[in-house]
Short mmCIF file of C-alpha atoms in Angstrom, two decimals:
data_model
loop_
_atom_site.label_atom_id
_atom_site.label_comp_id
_atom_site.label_asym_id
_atom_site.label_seq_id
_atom_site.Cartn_x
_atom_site.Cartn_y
_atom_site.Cartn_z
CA UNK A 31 155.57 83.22 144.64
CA UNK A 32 153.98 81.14 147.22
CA UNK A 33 155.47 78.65 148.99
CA UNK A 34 154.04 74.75 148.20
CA UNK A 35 151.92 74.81 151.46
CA UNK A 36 150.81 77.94 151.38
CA UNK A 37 149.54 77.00 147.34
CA UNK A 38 147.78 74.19 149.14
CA UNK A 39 146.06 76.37 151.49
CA UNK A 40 145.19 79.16 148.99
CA UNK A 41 143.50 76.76 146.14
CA UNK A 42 141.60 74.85 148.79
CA UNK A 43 140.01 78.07 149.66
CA UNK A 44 139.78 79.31 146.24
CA UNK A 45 137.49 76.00 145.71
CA UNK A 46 135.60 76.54 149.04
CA UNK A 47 136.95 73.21 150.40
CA UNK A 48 137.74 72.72 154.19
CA UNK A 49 140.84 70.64 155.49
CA UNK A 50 138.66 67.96 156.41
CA UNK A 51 136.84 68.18 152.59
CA UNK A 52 140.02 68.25 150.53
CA UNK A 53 141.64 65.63 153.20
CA UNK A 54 138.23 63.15 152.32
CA UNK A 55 138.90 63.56 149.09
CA UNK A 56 142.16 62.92 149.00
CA UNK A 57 142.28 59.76 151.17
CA UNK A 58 144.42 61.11 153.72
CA UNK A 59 143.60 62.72 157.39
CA UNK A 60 142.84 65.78 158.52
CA UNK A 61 145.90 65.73 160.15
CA UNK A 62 148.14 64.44 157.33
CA UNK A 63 146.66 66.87 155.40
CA UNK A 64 147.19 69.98 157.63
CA UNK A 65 151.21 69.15 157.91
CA UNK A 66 151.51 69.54 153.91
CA UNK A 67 149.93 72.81 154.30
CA UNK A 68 152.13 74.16 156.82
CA UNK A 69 154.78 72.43 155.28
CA UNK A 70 155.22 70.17 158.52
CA UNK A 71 156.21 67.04 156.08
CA UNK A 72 156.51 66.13 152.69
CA UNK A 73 153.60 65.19 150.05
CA UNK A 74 154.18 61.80 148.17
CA UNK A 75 153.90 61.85 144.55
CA UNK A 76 151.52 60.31 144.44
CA UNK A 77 149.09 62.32 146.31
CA UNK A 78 150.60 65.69 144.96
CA UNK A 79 149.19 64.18 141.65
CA UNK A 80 146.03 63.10 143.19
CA UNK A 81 146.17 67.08 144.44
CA UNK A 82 146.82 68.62 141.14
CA UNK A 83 143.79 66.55 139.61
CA UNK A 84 141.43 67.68 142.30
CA UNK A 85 142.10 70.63 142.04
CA UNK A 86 143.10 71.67 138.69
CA UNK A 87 146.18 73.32 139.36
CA UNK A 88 149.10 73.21 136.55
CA UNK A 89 151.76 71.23 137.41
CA UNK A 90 153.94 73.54 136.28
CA UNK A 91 152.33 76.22 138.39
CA UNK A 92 153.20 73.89 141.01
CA UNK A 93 157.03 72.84 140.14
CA UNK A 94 157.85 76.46 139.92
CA UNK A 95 157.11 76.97 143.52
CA UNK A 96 158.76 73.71 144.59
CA UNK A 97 162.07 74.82 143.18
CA UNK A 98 161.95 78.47 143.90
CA UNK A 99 162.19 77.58 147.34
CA UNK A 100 163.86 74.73 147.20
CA UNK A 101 161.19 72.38 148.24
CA UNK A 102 161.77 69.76 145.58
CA UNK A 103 163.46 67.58 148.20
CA UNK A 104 160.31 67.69 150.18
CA UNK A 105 158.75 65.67 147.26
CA UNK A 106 159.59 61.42 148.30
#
């Protein structure tokens, strides 16, 4: 099981997106982006929904790997 950041970073390039293309999308910066994805800071609600949409990822896909490693906290 992956960890939350490293699902970030493994769908984006399953989709063919860049940082900067999935960061666009999402509203956010390059930057902002890149810490989720290392796992740097913590992804709002909000935008891990806007995530899941964009990319078409189950949420429970998701949840799993937020609570396997104990990454739920990480969630504001």
């Amino acid at each position: 099981m992956k960890t939350f950041g490293e699902q970030l970073r493994y769908r984006r390039q399953q989709l063919g997106f860049t940082q900067e293309q999935i960061a666009r999308k999402l509203d956010v910066t390059v930057r902002q982006y890149c810490r989720w994805e290392t796992g740097e800071t913590k992804i709002s609600v909000y935008y891990l929904a806007k995530w899941i949409e964009l990319s078409g990822t189950a949420y429970e896909d998701i949840h799993e790997s937020l609570l396997l490693y104990g990454e739920s906290e990480k969630l504001q």
